[in-house]
Coordinates of C-alpha atoms in Angstrom, one line a residue:
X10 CA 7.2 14.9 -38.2
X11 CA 4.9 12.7 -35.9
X12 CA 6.2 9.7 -34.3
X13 CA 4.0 6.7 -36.1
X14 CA 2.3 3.6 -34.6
X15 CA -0.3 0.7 -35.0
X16 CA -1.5 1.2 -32.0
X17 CA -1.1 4.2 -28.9
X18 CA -2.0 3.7 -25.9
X19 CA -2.4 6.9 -23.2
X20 CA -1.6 5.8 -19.8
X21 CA 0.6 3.3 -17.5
X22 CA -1.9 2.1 -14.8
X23 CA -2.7 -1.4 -15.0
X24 CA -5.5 -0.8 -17.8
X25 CA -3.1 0.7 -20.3
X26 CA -0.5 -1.7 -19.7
X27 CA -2.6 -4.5 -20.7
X28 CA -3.9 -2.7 -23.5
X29 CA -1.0 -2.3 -24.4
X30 CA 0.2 -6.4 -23.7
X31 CA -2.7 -7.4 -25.8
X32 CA -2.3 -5.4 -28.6
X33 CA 1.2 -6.6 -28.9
X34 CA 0.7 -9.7 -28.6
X35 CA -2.0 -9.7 -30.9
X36 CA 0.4 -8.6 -33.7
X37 CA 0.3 -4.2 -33.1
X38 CA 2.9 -1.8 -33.3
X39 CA 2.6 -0.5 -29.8
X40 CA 3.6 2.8 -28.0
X41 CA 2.6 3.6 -24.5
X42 CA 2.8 6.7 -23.2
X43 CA 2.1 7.9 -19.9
X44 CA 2.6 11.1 -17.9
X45 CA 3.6 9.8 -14.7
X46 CA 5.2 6.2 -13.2
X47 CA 3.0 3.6 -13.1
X48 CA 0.8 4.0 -9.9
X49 CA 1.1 -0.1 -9.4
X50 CA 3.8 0.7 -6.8
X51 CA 1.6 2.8 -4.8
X52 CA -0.9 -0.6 -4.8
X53 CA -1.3 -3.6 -2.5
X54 CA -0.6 -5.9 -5.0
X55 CA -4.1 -7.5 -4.7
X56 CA -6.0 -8.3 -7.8
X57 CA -9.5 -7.5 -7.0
X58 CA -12.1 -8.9 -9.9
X59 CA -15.8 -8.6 -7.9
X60 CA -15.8 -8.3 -4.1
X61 CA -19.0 -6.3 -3.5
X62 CA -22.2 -6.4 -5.5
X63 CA -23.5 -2.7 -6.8
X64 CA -26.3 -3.3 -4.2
X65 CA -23.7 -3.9 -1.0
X66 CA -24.1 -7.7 -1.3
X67 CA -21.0 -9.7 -0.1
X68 CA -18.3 -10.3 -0.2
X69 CA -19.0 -12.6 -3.0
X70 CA -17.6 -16.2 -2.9
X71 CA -18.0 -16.3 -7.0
X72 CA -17.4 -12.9 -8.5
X73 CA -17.9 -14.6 -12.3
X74 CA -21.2 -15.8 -11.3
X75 CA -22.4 -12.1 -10.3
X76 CA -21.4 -10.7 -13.9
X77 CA -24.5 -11.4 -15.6
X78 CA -26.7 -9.0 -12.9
X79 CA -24.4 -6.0 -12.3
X80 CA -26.3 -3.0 -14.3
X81 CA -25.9 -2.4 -17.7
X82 CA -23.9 0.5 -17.8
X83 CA -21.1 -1.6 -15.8
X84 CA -17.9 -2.1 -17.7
X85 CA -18.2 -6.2 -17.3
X86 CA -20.9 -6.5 -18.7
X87 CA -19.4 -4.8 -22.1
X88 CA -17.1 -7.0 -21.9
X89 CA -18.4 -10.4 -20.6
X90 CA -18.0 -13.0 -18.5
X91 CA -15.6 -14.5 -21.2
X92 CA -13.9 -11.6 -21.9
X93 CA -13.2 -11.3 -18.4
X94 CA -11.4 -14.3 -18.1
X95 CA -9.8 -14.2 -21.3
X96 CA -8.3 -11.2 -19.3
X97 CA -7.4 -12.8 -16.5
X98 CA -5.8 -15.6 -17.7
X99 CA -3.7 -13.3 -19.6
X100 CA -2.9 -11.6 -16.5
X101 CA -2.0 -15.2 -15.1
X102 CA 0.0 -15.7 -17.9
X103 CA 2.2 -12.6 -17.2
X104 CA 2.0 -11.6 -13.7
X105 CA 5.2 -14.0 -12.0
X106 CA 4.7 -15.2 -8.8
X107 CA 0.6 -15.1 -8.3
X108 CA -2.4 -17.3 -7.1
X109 CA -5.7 -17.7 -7.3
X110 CA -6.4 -18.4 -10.9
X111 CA -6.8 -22.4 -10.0
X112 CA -10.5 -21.2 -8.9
X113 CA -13.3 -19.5 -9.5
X114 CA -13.7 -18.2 -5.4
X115 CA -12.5 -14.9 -4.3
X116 CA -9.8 -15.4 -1.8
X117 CA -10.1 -13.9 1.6
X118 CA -6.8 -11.8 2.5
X119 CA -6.5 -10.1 5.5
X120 CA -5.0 -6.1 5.2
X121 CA -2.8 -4.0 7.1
X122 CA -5.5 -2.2 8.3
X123 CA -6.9 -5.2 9.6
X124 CA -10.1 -6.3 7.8
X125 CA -10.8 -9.3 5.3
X126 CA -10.6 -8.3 1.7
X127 CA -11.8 -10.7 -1.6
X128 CA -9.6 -10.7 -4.0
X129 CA -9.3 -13.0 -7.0
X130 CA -5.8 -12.9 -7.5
X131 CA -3.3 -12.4 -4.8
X132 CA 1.2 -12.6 -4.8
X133 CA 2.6 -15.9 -3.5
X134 CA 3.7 -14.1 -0.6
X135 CA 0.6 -13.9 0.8
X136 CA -0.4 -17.0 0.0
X137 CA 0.1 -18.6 3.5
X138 CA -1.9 -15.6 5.4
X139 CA -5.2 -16.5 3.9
X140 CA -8.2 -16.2 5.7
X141 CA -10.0 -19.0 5.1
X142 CA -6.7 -20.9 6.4
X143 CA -7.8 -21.9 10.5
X144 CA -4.1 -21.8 11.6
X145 CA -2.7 -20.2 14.0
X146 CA -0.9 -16.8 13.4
X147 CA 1.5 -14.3 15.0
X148 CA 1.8 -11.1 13.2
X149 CA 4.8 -9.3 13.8
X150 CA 5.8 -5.4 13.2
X151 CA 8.2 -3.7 13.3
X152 CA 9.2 -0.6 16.3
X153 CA 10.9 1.7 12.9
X154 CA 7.8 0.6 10.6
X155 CA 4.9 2.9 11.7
X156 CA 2.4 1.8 8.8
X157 CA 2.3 -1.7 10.2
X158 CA 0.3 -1.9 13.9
X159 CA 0.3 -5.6 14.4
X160 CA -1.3 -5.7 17.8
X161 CA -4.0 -3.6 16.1
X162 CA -4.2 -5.5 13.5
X163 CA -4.5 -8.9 14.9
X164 CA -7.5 -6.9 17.5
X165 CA -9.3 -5.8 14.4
X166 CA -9.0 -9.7 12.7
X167 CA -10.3 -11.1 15.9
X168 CA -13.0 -9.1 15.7
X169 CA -14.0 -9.7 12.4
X170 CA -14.5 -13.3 13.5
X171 CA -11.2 -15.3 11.6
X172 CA -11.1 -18.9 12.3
X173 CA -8.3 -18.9 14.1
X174 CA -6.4 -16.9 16.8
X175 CA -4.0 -14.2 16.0
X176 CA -1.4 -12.2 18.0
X177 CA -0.1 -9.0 17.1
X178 CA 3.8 -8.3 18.5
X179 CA 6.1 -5.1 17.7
X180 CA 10.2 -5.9 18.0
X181 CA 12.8 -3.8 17.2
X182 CA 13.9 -5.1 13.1
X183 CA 18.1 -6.1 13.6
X184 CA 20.4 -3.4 12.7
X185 CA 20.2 0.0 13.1
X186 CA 17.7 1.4 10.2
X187 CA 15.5 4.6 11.3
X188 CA 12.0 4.9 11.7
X189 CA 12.0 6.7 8.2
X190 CA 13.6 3.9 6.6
X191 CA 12.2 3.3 3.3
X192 CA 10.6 0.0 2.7
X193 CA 13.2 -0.5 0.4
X194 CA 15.8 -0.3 3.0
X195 CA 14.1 -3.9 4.6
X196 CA 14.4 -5.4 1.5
X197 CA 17.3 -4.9 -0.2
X198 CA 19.1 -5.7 3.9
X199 CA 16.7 -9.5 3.6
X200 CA 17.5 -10.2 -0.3
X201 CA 21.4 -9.6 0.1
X202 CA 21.1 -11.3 3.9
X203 CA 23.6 -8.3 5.1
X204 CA 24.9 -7.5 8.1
X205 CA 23.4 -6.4 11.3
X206 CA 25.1 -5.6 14.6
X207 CA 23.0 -7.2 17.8
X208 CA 24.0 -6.6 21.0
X209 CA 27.6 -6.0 19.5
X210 CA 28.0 -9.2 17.6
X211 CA 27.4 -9.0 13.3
X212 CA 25.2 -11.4 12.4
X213 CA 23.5 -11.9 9.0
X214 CA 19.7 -9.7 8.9
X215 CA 17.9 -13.2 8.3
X216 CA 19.4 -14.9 11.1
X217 CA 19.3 -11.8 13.6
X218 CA 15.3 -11.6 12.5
X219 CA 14.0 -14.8 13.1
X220 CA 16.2 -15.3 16.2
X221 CA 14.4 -12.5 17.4
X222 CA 10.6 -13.3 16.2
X223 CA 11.8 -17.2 17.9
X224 CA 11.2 -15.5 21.3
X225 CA 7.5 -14.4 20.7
X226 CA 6.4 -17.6 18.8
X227 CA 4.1 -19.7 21.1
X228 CA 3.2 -22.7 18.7
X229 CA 1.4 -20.6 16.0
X230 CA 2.2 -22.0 12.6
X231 CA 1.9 -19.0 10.4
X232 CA 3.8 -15.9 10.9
X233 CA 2.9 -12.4 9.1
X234 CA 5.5 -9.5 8.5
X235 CA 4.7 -6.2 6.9
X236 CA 5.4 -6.5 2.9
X237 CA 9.1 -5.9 3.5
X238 CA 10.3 -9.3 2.3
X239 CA 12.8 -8.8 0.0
X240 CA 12.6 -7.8 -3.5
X241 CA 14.6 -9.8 -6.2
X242 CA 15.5 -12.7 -3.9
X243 CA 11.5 -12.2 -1.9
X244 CA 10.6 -16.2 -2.6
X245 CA 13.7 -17.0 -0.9
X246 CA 13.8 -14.3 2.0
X247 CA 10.5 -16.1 2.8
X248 CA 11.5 -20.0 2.5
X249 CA 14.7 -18.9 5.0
X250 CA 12.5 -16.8 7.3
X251 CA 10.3 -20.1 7.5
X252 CA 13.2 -22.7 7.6
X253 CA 14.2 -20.5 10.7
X254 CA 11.3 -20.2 12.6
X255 CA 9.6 -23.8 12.2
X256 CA 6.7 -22.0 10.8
X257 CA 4.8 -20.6 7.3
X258 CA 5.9 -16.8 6.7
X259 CA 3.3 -14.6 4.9
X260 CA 3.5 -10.9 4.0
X261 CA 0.7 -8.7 4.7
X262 CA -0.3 -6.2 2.0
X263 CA 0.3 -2.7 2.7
X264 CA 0.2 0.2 2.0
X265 CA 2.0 2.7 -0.5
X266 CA 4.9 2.6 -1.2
X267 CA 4.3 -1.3 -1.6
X268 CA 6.7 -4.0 -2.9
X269 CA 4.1 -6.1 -4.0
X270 CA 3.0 -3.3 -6.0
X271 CA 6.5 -2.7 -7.7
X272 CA 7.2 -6.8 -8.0
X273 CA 3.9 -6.6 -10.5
X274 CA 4.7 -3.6 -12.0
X275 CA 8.6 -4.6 -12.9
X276 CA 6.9 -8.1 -14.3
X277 CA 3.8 -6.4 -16.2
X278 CA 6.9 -3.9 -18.4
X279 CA 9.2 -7.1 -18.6
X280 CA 6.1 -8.8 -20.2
X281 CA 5.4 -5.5 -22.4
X282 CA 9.2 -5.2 -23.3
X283 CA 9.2 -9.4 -24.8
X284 CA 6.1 -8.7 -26.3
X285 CA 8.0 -5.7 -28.3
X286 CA 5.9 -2.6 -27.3
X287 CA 7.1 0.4 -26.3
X288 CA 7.3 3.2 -23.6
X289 CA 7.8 6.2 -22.4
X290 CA 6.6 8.0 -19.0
X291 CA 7.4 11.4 -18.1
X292 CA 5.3 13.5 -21.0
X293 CA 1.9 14.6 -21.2
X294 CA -0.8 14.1 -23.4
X295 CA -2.1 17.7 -23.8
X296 CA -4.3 17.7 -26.7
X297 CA -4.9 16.2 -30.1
X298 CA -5.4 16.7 -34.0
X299 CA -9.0 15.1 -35.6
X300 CA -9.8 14.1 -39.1
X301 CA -13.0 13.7 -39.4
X302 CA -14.4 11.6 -37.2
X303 CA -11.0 10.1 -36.2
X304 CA -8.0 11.0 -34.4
X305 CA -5.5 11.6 -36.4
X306 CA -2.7 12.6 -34.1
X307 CA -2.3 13.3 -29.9
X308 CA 0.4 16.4 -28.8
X309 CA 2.5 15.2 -26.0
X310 CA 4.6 17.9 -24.3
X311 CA 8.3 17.4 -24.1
X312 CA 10.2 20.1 -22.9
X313 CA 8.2 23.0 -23.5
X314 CA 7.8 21.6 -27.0
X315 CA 4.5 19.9 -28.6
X316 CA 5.1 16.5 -30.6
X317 CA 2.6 14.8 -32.7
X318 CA 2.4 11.0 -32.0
X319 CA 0.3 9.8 -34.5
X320 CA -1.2 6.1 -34.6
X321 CA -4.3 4.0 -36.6
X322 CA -6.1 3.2 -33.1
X323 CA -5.9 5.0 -29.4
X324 CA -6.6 3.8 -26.5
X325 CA -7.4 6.1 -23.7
X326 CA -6.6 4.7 -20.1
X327 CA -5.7 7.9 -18.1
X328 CA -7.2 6.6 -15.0
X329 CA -10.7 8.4 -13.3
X330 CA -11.2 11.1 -11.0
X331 CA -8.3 10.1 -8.6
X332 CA -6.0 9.9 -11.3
X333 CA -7.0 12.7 -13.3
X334 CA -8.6 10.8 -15.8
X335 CA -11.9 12.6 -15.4
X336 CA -11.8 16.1 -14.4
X337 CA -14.3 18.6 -12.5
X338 CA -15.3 21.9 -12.8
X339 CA -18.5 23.6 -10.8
X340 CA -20.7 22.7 -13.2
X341 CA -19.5 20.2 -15.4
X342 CA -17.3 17.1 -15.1
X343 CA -15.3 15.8 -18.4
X344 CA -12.7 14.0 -20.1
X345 CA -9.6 16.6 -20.0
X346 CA -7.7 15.3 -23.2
X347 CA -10.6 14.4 -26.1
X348 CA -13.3 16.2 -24.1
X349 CA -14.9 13.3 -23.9
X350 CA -18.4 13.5 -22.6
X351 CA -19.0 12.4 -19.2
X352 CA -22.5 11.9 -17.8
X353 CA -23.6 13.6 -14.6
X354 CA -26.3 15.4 -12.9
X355 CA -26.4 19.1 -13.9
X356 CA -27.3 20.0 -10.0
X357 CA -24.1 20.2 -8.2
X358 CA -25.7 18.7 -5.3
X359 CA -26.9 15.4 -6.5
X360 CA -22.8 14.4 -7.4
X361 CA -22.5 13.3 -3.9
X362 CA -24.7 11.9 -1.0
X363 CA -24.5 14.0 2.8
X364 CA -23.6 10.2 4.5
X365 CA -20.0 9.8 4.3
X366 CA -20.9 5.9 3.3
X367 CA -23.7 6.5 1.2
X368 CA -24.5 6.2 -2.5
X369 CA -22.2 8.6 -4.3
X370 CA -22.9 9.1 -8.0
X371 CA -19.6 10.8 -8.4
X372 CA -18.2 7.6 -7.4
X373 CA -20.1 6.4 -11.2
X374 CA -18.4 9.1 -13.1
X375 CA -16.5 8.3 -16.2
X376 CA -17.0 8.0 -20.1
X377 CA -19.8 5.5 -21.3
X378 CA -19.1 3.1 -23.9
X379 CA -20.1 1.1 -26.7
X380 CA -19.6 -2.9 -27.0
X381 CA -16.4 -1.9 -28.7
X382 CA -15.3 0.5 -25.7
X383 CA -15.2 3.6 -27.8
X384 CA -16.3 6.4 -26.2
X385 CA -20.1 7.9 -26.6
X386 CA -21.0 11.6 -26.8
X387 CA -24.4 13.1 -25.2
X388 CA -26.4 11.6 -28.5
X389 CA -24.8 7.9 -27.9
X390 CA -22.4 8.3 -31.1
X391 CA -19.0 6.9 -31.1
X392 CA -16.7 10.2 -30.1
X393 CA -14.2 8.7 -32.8
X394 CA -14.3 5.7 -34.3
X395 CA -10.3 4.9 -33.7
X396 CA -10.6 6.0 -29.9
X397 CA -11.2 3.0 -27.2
X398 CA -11.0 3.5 -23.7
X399 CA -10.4 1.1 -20.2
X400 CA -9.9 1.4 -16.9
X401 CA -11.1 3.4 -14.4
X402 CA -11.7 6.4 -17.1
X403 CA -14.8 4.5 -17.7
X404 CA -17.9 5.0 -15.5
X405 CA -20.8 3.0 -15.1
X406 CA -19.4 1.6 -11.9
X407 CA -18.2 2.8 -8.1
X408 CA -14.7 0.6 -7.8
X409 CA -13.9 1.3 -4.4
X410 CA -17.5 -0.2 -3.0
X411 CA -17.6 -2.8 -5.2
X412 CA -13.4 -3.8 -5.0
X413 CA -13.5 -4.4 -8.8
X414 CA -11.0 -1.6 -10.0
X415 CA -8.1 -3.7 -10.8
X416 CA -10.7 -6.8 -12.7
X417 CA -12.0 -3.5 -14.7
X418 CA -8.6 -2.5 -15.8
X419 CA -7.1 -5.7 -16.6
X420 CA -10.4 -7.2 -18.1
X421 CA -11.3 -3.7 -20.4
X422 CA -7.8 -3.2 -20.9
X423 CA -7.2 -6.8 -22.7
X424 CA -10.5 -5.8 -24.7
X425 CA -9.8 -2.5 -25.8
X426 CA -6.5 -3.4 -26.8
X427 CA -7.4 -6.3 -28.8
X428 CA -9.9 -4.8 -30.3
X429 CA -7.3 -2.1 -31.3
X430 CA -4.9 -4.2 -32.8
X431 CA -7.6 -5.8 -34.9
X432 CA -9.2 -2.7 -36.3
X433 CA -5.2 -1.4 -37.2
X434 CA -4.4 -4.4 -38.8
X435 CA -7.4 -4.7 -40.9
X436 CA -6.6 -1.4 -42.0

């Protein structure tokens, strides 16, 4: 016996859990299912909707206004400037502790790596690190958090010309956690405020910290820690840090594993569990049953077993070639689960360009779309007509160059779920 509803959607990156939000919230029976955890917690919790044009151009102060020229085949402009931020302002709506959405201007964040990146929608913790901001900062890192070079760091930012000056420093974080501490570890100590031993004394991990960062300040009035502020209690960890030490606090995005990443993801499936959908991670999609020209059920492998999930409308948001999304063999590239077709030279050769920075068309791969995000085959026909898809499955667009890959998840994502819901409950 299958396991029946409205509406299922394959996946649980950011573009199948707002397909999955918008769906329910536009009335859908909804079931997610995905395969592995969410890969939010492996993100810097940056939102990025247009940083780069296709052509290089940027970064962009007004990603909206660039919409209208991207190419064709680009996923925005199947969905639209309005559609995009519809999209967005559900994201706004659901995301907790964000900013940006008061403008239309990218923001300009600076990365644990060191550069400047446009984003359009960034977590309140980084709010007082931006660059556009001419303060003064000290970044500070920690001797037991390798990821997190601040005197590199603050080298790369002056280089990159900030309007301000920055300092990088490197102290020993209070207590006694190793250099393979989980970034958990920092937070959970900062959110409960427990105690470390300094020089022999306890004293409580807040306290002991910004005693310790008091020493290296020198007027600045912004300080920047690694994104290891505290989880449940991060607002707070922050607003003591800065009470402490006379000065704004900031996290700097980093890395996986990333808190950020894991604050969003914990508020996008509290957002999907009020709306009423619901999901399941840890199973495959492996294949799937067609009537017709629809889908009438997907297989998802549970214990060595194959169950039938059957629904009205799918939506397909399995991620791209990173995510396994899109696979490649030596002469072909395709969608694994539908067999979807997936557009791409037929020489080998032409997939990739011989300079590392150059124009990659495997960087483009992914499924091509009609205005309702269905899938097309070779001919241009709708694959099914109950199969949508979103994310980064579709191509039509290089994500990385352009830092649009969470706006293209969130923003086809909201469409393809909408549209899903409404097709199932016209039914």
């Amino acid at each position: 016996m299958a396991i029946d509803s409205e509406v299922l959607v394959i996946g649980g990156g950011l573009a199948g859990i707002t397909s999955a939000l918008s769906a329910a919230r536009a009335g859908a029976d909804v079931r997610l299912v995905s395969y592995k955890q969410s890969t939010l917690r492996h993100a810097s919790g940056l939102v990025d909707l247009l940083g780069y044009a296709p052509d290089g151009e940027g970064p962009l102060v007004d990603p909206y206004a660039a919409i209208p020229d991207l190419p064709e085949s680009h996923p925005y402009r199947t969905v639209g400037v309005d559609g995009v931020r519809e999209a967005m302002a559900l994201f706004d709506d659901v995301a907790g502790d964000y900013r940006g959405g008061h403008t239309d201007a990218n923001a300009l964040v600076p990365t644990h790596g060191g550069t400047v990146k446009p984003t359009a929608r960034y977590p309140a913790s980084a709010a007082a690190g931006l660059a556009s901001d001419d303060r003064d900062v000290l970044l500070v890192g920690f001797e037991s958090l390798s990821d997190f070079d601040a005197p590199h760091v603050a080298a790369h930012l002056r280089a990159a010309g900030v309007p301000f000056d920055v300092r990088g420093v490197t102290v020993r974080f209070p207590g006694d956690l190793n250099a393979d501490a989980k970034v958990t570890r920092y937070a959970k100590l900062l959110d409960t405020d427990g105690s470390v031993t300094v020089r022999g004394r306890e004293r409580p991990a807040r306290d002991a910290l910004a005693e310790r960062v008091n020493t290296e300040l020198e007027g600045e009035a912004r300080v920047g820690f690694p994104a290891v502020l505290g989880d449940d209690a991060a607002r707070d960890v922050r607003e003591s840090l800065a009470d402490r030490l006379g000065a704004d606090v900031f996290e700097v995005p980093m890395g996986p594993p990333s808190l950020p990443g894991l604050r969003l993801e914990d508020a996008l499936f509290d957002a999907l569990d009020a709306a009423g959908a619901r999901f399941e991670t840890g199973n495959p999609v492996v294949g799937y049953d067609a009537d017709g020209d629809s889908v009438a059920s997907v297989s998802v492998e549970k214990n060595g077993a194959e169950i039938p999930y059957a629904a009205d409308e799918y939506v397909l948001a399995t991620g791209g070639l990173v995510g396994k999304g899109v696979e490649s063999e030596r002469d072909r590239v395709y969608e694994p689960i539908f067999d979807c077709h997936v557009s791409h030279p037929e020489d080998r050769y032409e997939w990739s360009d011989f300079d590392a920075f150059g124009d990659h068309a495997f960087a483009r791969f992914g499924v091509r779309t009609d205005g309702d995000l269905r899938p097309l085959d070779g001919d241009g026909a709708p694959e099914f007509e109950n199969l949508a898809a979103a994310g980064a499955v579709l191509g039509g667009h290089d994500f990385a160059a352009e830092k649009s890959g969470s706006g293209v998840s969130i923003a086809t994502g909201h469409a393809a779920g909408r549209n899903a819901a409404r097709r199932a409950r016209s039914r």
